Amino acid sequence: MRLIPEGKYKGQVEDWYFAKSSKGTPYIAVRFRLLNTGDFVWWYGYFSPATIERTVESLRYCGWTGCEIDRMAEDGMGSKQPILVIEHEEYEGQVRARVRWINSGDPVVSAPRLKDDELRAFSRELRDSIRAIDESKRQAGQASGVQDDDIPF
């Protein structure tokens, strides 16, 4: 079995189950398929008083919208593709890939999009500048004797 490199990966929920740890702490195990590699990795989210908030937040990033864990499939679990942060850890003498964090896969939107009329006005503002840049590059290419046709790619 190959070791998944550390990094950030978009994941798709494939399966999940609930269990209790050897100490009696309830947890959810979620199996993800990494979309860009096809590899599978498990994440374990615990429902202790110290971890329940982050576990539920991670499940929300997977698409779950409900409040009853026995209805996760009906309540959207797996409908979103979160970003998984994979790190390596040593366990019983072997290094393995571990899902350290589950983060939102939704695009970050920092400002509202320009309305159509705003975009047209901005386009007109930039048009002359863009044309000047293109003309400057064209003239620089002619001065150096290099033509686009001379570039082998």
mmCIF file of C-alpha atoms in Angstrom:
data_model
loop_
_atom_site.group_PDB
_atom_site.id
_atom_site.type_symbol
_atom_site.label_atom_id
_atom_site.label_comp_id
_atom_site.label_asym_id
_atom_site.label_seq_id
_atom_site.Cartn_x
_atom_site.Cartn_y
_atom_site.Cartn_z
ATOM 1 C CA MET A 1 0.000 0.000 0.000
ATOM 2 C CA ARG A 2 1.469 3.327 -1.045
ATOM 3 C CA LEU A 3 1.902 6.186 1.415
ATOM 4 C CA ILE A 4 -0.206 9.179 0.381
ATOM 5 C CA PRO A 5 2.012 12.292 0.328
ATOM 6 C CA GLU A 6 1.283 15.003 2.859
ATOM 7 C CA GLY A 7 -0.807 17.837 1.487
ATOM 8 C CA LYS A 8 -4.316 19.080 0.794
ATOM 9 C CA TYR A 9 -6.708 16.939 -1.237
ATOM 10 C CA LYS A 10 -10.305 17.288 -2.342
ATOM 11 C CA GLY A 11 -12.214 14.295 -0.992
ATOM 12 C CA GLN A 12 -15.475 12.472 -1.585
ATOM 13 C CA VAL A 13 -17.232 10.600 1.223
ATOM 14 C CA GLU A 14 -17.561 6.935 0.253
ATOM 15 C CA ASP A 15 -18.752 5.312 3.478
ATOM 16 C CA TRP A 16 -18.993 5.813 7.242
ATOM 17 C CA TYR A 17 -19.821 3.948 10.432
ATOM 18 C CA PHE A 18 -20.131 4.678 14.159
ATOM 19 C CA ALA A 19 -18.275 2.872 16.954
ATOM 20 C CA LYS A 20 -16.775 3.366 20.409
ATOM 21 C CA SER A 21 -13.089 3.557 21.197
ATOM 22 C CA SER A 22 -11.426 1.227 23.701
ATOM 23 C CA LYS A 23 -11.969 3.999 26.277
ATOM 24 C CA GLY A 24 -15.677 4.157 25.448
ATOM 25 C CA THR A 25 -15.659 7.405 23.447
ATOM 26 C CA PRO A 26 -18.143 7.342 20.564
ATOM 27 C CA TYR A 27 -16.705 8.199 17.152
ATOM 28 C CA ILE A 28 -17.489 8.250 13.464
ATOM 29 C CA ALA A 29 -15.136 6.713 10.914
ATOM 30 C CA VAL A 30 -15.461 8.229 7.429
ATOM 31 C CA ARG A 31 -13.800 6.744 4.363
ATOM 32 C CA PHE A 32 -12.844 9.305 1.712
ATOM 33 C CA ARG A 33 -11.716 8.843 -1.873
ATOM 34 C CA LEU A 34 -9.149 11.468 -2.860
ATOM 35 C CA LEU A 35 -10.441 12.901 -6.119
ATOM 36 C CA ASN A 36 -7.115 13.672 -7.767
ATOM 37 C CA THR A 37 -5.399 10.378 -6.875
ATOM 38 C CA GLY A 38 -8.140 7.791 -6.371
ATOM 39 C CA ASP A 39 -6.583 6.760 -3.047
ATOM 40 C CA PHE A 40 -8.733 6.020 -0.007
ATOM 41 C CA VAL A 41 -8.149 7.352 3.489
ATOM 42 C CA TRP A 42 -10.074 7.132 6.756
ATOM 43 C CA TRP A 43 -10.872 9.975 9.147
ATOM 44 C CA TYR A 44 -12.007 9.466 12.734
ATOM 45 C CA GLY A 45 -14.099 12.131 14.432
ATOM 46 C CA TYR A 46 -14.714 11.773 18.152
ATOM 47 C CA PHE A 47 -17.785 12.864 20.097
ATOM 48 C CA SER A 48 -16.163 13.807 23.408
ATOM 49 C CA PRO A 49 -17.031 17.090 25.137
ATOM 50 C CA ALA A 50 -13.690 18.523 23.945
ATOM 51 C CA THR A 51 -14.043 17.444 20.295
ATOM 52 C CA ILE A 52 -17.731 17.309 19.397
ATOM 53 C CA GLU A 53 -17.884 20.861 18.003
ATOM 54 C CA ARG A 54 -15.006 20.327 15.562
ATOM 55 C CA THR A 55 -16.301 16.870 14.624
ATOM 56 C CA VAL A 56 -19.733 18.282 13.745
ATOM 57 C CA GLU A 57 -18.082 21.160 11.828
ATOM 58 C CA SER A 58 -16.088 18.609 9.801
ATOM 59 C CA LEU A 59 -19.254 16.629 9.054
ATOM 60 C CA ARG A 60 -20.958 19.840 7.885
ATOM 61 C CA TYR A 61 -18.085 20.310 5.409
ATOM 62 C CA CYS A 62 -19.013 16.839 4.103
ATOM 63 C CA GLY A 63 -22.573 18.019 3.442
ATOM 64 C CA TRP A 64 -24.398 16.739 6.526
ATOM 65 C CA THR A 65 -27.109 19.236 7.512
ATOM 66 C CA GLY A 66 -29.065 17.305 10.134
ATOM 67 C CA CYS A 67 -28.969 16.804 13.882
ATOM 68 C CA GLU A 68 -29.660 13.058 14.068
ATOM 69 C CA ILE A 69 -26.685 10.869 13.265
ATOM 70 C CA ASP A 70 -28.882 7.913 12.330
ATOM 71 C CA ARG A 71 -30.244 9.980 9.405
ATOM 72 C CA MET A 72 -26.955 11.177 7.934
ATOM 73 C CA ALA A 73 -27.566 9.703 4.478
ATOM 74 C CA GLU A 74 -30.959 11.404 4.238
ATOM 75 C CA ASP A 75 -29.493 14.662 5.565
ATOM 76 C CA GLY A 76 -26.853 15.202 2.887
ATOM 77 C CA MET A 77 -23.786 13.363 4.175
ATOM 78 C CA GLY A 78 -21.400 13.100 1.219
ATOM 79 C CA SER A 79 -23.083 15.818 -0.840
ATOM 80 C CA LYS A 80 -20.069 18.141 -0.531
ATOM 81 C CA GLN A 81 -16.419 17.558 -1.349
ATOM 82 C CA PRO A 82 -14.267 18.922 1.481
ATOM 83 C CA ILE A 83 -10.546 19.650 1.514
ATOM 84 C CA LEU A 84 -8.654 17.024 3.514
ATOM 85 C CA VAL A 85 -5.347 17.937 5.123
ATOM 86 C CA ILE A 86 -3.210 14.792 5.089
ATOM 87 C CA GLU A 87 -0.251 14.499 7.446
ATOM 88 C CA HIS A 88 2.025 11.584 8.264
ATOM 89 C CA GLU A 89 2.168 10.014 11.700
ATOM 90 C CA GLU A 90 4.036 7.106 13.168
ATOM 91 C CA TYR A 91 1.916 4.410 14.772
ATOM 92 C CA GLU A 92 3.266 1.126 16.109
ATOM 93 C CA GLY A 93 6.529 1.678 14.243
ATOM 94 C CA GLN A 94 4.971 2.456 10.858
ATOM 95 C CA VAL A 95 4.416 5.780 9.130
ATOM 96 C CA ARG A 96 0.928 6.254 7.760
ATOM 97 C CA ALA A 97 -1.173 8.977 6.195
ATOM 98 C CA ARG A 98 -3.731 10.535 8.498
ATOM 99 C CA VAL A 99 -6.523 13.031 7.860
ATOM 100 C CA ARG A 100 -5.535 15.790 10.252
ATOM 101 C CA TRP A 101 -8.248 18.281 9.293
ATOM 102 C CA ILE A 102 -11.371 18.456 7.201
ATOM 103 C CA ASN A 103 -11.939 21.939 5.793
ATOM 104 C CA SER A 104 -14.555 23.503 3.592
ATOM 105 C CA GLY A 105 -14.235 22.738 -0.092
ATOM 106 C CA ASP A 106 -16.530 25.631 -0.974
ATOM 107 C CA PRO A 107 -14.840 28.462 -2.850
ATOM 108 C CA VAL A 108 -13.887 31.434 -0.710
ATOM 109 C CA VAL A 109 -15.729 34.536 -1.798
ATOM 110 C CA SER A 110 -14.234 37.679 -0.315
ATOM 111 C CA ALA A 111 -16.377 40.237 -2.129
ATOM 112 C CA PRO A 112 -19.579 40.289 -4.137
ATOM 113 C CA ARG A 113 -19.219 39.784 -7.887
ATOM 114 C CA LEU A 114 -19.455 42.801 -10.134
ATOM 115 C CA LYS A 115 -22.876 43.399 -11.626
ATOM 116 C CA ASP A 116 -23.090 43.318 -15.438
ATOM 117 C CA ASP A 117 -23.125 47.099 -15.793
ATOM 118 C CA GLU A 118 -20.191 47.457 -13.368
ATOM 119 C CA LEU A 119 -18.228 44.847 -15.312
ATOM 120 C CA ARG A 120 -18.874 46.629 -18.626
ATOM 121 C CA ALA A 121 -17.712 49.967 -17.153
ATOM 122 C CA PHE A 122 -14.591 48.354 -15.690
ATOM 123 C CA SER A 123 -13.894 46.644 -19.018
ATOM 124 C CA ARG A 124 -13.977 50.013 -20.796
ATOM 125 C CA GLU A 125 -11.581 51.449 -18.193
ATOM 126 C CA LEU A 126 -9.081 48.645 -18.754
ATOM 127 C CA ARG A 127 -9.405 48.353 -22.522
ATOM 128 C CA ASP A 128 -6.878 51.085 -23.418
ATOM 129 C CA SER A 129 -4.383 49.874 -20.812
ATOM 130 C CA ILE A 130 -4.572 46.307 -22.092
ATOM 131 C CA ARG A 131 -4.186 47.438 -25.685
ATOM 132 C CA ALA A 132 -1.125 49.515 -24.687
ATOM 133 C CA ILE A 133 0.440 46.478 -22.986
ATOM 134 C CA ASP A 134 -0.172 44.329 -26.068
ATOM 135 C CA GLU A 135 1.252 46.993 -28.392
ATOM 136 C CA SER A 136 4.319 47.458 -26.194
ATOM 137 C CA LYS A 137 5.013 43.710 -26.206
ATOM 138 C CA ARG A 138 4.471 43.537 -29.960
ATOM 139 C CA GLN A 139 6.943 46.380 -30.540
ATOM 140 C CA ALA A 140 9.478 44.846 -28.153
ATOM 141 C CA GLY A 141 9.245 41.568 -30.083
ATOM 142 C CA GLN A 142 9.839 43.340 -33.399
ATOM 143 C CA ALA A 143 12.796 45.275 -31.975
ATOM 144 C CA SER A 144 14.443 42.089 -30.766
ATOM 145 C CA GLY A 145 13.809 40.293 -34.018
ATOM 146 C CA VAL A 146 11.899 37.493 -32.258
ATOM 147 C CA GLN A 147 8.540 36.643 -33.763
ATOM 148 C CA ASP A 148 5.887 34.522 -32.136
ATOM 149 C CA ASP A 149 6.265 32.074 -35.018
ATOM 150 C CA ASP A 150 9.912 31.505 -34.007
ATOM 151 C CA ILE A 151 8.934 30.153 -30.585
ATOM 152 C CA PRO A 152 8.812 26.328 -30.724
ATOM 153 C CA PHE A 153 5.757 25.866 -28.480
#
